[in-house]
XYZ file of C-alpha atoms in Angstrom:
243
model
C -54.168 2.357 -144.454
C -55.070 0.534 -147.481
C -57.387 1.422 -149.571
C -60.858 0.950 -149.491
C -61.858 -1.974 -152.229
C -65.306 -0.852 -152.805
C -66.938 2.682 -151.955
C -70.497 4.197 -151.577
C -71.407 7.058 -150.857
C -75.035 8.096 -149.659
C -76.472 11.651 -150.650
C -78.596 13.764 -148.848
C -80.555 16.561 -148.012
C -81.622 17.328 -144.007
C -84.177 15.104 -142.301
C -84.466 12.313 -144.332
C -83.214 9.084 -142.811
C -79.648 8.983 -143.285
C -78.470 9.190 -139.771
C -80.642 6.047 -139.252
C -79.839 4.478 -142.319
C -75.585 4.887 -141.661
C -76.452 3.519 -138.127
C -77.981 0.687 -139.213
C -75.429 -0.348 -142.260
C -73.085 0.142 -139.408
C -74.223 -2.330 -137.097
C -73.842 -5.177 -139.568
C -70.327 -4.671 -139.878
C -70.141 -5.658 -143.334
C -71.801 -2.270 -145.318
C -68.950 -0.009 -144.225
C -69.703 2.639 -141.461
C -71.652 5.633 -143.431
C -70.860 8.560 -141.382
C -70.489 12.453 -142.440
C -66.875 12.068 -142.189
C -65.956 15.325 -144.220
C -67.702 17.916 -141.803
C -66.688 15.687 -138.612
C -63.159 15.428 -139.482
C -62.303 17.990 -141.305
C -64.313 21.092 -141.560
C -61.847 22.713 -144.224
C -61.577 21.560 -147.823
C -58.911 24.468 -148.560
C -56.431 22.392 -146.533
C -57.256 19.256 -147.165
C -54.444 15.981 -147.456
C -53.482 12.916 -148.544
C -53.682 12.035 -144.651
C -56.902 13.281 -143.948
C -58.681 11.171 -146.625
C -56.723 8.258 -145.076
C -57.904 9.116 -141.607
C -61.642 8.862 -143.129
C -61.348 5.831 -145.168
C -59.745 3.977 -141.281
C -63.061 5.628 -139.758
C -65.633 4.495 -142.894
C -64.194 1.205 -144.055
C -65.372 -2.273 -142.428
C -63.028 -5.219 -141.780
C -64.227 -6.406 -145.836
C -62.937 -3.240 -147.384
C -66.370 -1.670 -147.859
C -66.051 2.292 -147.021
C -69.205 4.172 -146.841
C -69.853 8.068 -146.127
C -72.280 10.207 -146.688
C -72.520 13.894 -147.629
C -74.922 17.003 -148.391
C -73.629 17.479 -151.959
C -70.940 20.143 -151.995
C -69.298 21.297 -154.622
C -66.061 22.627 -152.663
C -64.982 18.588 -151.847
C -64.783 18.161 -155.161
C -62.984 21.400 -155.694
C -60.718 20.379 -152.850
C -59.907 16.618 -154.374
C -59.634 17.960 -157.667
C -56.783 19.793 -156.401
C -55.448 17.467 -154.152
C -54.801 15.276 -156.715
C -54.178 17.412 -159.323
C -56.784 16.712 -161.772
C -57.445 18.391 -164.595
C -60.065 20.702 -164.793
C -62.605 18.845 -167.167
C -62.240 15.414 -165.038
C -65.936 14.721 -164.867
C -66.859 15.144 -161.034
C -68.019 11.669 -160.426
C -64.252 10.455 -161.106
C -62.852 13.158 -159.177
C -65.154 11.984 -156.631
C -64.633 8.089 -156.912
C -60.750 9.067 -156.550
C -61.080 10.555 -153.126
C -62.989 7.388 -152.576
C -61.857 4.498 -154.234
C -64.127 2.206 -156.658
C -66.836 4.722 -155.619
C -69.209 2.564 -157.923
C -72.800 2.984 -155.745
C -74.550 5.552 -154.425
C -77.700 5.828 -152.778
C -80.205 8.875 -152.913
C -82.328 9.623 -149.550
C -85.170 12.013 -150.266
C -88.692 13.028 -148.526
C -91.943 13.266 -150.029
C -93.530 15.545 -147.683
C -90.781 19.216 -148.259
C -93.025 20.967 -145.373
C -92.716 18.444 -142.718
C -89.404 18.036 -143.784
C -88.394 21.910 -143.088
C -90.792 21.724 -139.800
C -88.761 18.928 -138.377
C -85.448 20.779 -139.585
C -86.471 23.716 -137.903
C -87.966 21.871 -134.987
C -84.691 20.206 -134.405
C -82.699 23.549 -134.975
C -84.508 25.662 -131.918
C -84.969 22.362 -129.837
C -81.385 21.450 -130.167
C -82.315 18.036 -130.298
C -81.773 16.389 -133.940
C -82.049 12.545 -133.001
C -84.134 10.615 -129.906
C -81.946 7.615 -128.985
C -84.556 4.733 -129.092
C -86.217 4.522 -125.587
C -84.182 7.447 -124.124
C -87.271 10.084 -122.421
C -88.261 13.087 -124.493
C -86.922 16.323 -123.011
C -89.740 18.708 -121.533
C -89.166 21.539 -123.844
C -91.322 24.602 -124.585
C -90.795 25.581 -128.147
C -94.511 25.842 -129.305
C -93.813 29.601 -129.731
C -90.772 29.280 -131.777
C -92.988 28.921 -134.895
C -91.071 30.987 -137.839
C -92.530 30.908 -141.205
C -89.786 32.750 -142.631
C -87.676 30.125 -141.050
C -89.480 27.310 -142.225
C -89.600 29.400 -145.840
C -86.258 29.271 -145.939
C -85.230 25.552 -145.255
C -88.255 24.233 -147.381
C -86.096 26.396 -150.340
C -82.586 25.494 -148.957
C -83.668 21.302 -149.037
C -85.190 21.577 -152.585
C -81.959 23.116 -153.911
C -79.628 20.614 -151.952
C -81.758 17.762 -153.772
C -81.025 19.619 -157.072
C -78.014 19.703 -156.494
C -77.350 16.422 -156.123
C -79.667 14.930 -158.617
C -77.150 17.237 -160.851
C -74.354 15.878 -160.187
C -75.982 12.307 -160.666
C -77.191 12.876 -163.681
C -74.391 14.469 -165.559
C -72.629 11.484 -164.355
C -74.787 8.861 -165.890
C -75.422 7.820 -162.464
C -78.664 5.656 -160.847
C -78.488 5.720 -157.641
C -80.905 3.375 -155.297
C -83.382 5.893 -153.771
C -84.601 5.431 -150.570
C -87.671 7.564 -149.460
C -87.935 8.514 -146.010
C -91.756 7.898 -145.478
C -90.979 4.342 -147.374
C -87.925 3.718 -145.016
C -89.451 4.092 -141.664
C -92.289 2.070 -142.768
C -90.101 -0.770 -143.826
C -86.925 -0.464 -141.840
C -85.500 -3.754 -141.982
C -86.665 -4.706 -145.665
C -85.492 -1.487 -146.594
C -81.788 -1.652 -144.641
C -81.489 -5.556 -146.524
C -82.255 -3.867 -150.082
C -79.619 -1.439 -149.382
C -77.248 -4.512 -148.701
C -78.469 -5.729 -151.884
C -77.387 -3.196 -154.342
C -74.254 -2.750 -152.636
C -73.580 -6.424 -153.128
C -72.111 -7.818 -149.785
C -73.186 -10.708 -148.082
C -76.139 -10.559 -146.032
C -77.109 -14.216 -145.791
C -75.951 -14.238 -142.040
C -76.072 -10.473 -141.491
C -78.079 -9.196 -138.221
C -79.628 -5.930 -138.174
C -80.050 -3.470 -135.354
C -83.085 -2.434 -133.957
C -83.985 1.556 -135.219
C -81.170 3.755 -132.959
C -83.655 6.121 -133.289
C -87.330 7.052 -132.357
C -89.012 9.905 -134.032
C -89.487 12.927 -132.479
C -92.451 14.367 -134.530
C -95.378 15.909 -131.824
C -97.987 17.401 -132.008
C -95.958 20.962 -132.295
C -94.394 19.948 -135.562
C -97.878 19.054 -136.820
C -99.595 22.199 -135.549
C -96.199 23.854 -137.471
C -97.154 22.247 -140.471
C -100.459 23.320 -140.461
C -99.687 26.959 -139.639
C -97.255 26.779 -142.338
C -99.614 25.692 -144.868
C -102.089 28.087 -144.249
C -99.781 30.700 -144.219
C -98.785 30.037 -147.213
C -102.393 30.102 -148.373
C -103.032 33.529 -147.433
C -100.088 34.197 -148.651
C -101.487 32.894 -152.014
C -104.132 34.723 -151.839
C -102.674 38.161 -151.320
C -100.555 37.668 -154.229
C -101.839 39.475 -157.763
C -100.318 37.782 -160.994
């Protein structure tokens, strides 16, 4: 497998567009195929090999040589590359990234305005078991209105802020900036936002068809009574506290 000639990797925290996004790069067969290719291939950065990182860049790269993946940001892949290659220990992590992934030159940054729907839907989709609707496939009769947690919620609200943290980080030290794409922008502007994308990643898009969303949001009105509980929960919560 050759390598990739041009990279990108897009960084993320739960629920914000990225599944949609990859699928979408994907079906124009010229943006690589964005896929979490690290956790779906192989789940173990202590043993990871020349081959594996081969294997990915077959599954990610497009017949042009554009590779694409995307990632929660984790220190331990870098850890793991670092050593793979045998790097030394004050190669800045965005070239110990960029060689894992060749001319890793663009990255894109998917965030979500709104942190409590963003939990809500996380945790929605963690006691549902259903984390994307295929576009026009039937909702599954479910009944997880009394699976509200606030803890729960707590929790993921805190564990998506300090994902995003992490990652803005890592793209700062690096002198990086990335194109951000904000989910409540995206799904407003799906194409328009899918061709800007194609844009900054400079491929030709001239005669480039894009697929119809592969996904149709599963927001109801459980996640919104969820948010609302949530919020004024956290009031109370407010309230009760002495400073």
């Amino acid at each position: 497998m050759n390598k990739p000639s041009q990279s990108y990797t897009i960084w993320f925290s739960q629920r914000t567009g990225s599944t949609l996004l990859g699928e979408a790069l994907s079906s124009t067969g010229v943006a690589g195929k964005p896929g979490e290719w690290l956790h779906f291939q192989h789940k173990s950065p202590e043993t990871l090999q020349h081959a594996d990182l081969e294997q990915i860049w077959k599954l990610g790269t497009t017949p042009n040589g554009v590779f694409g993946i995307k990632i929660n940001f984790e220190q331990r892949w870098i850890d793991a590359i670092r050593k793979l290659y045998q790097l030394p220990s004050e190669t800045p992590r965005a070239e110990v990234w960029s060689t894992g992934f060749p001319n890793c030159t663009k990255h894109i940054y998917m965030t979500r305005r709104n942190k409590v729907r963003l939990a809500v839907s996380w945790w929605r989709a963690i006691v549902s078991g259903e984390w994307h609707r295929q576009h026009g496939a039937q909702a599954e009769e479910k009944d997880i209105a009394d699976q509200y947690h606030f803890d729960a919620i707590k929790h993921l609200l805190v564990e998506s802020s300090m994902c995003e943290a992490a990652i803005e980080d890592f793209l700062s030290e690096s002198g990086i900036v990335p194109l951000t794409i904000v989910y409540e922008d995206f799904i407003q502007n799906y194409e328009g936002t899918v061709r800007k994308v194609l844009e900054y990643l400079d491929v030709s898009s001239a005669d480039v068809t894009i697929a119809s969303p592969a996904f149709d949001p599963i927001a109801d009105e459980i996640s919104e009574q969820w948010v609302q509980r949530f919020r004024e929960d956290c009031q109370k919560g407010w309230e009760n506290t002495r400073w």
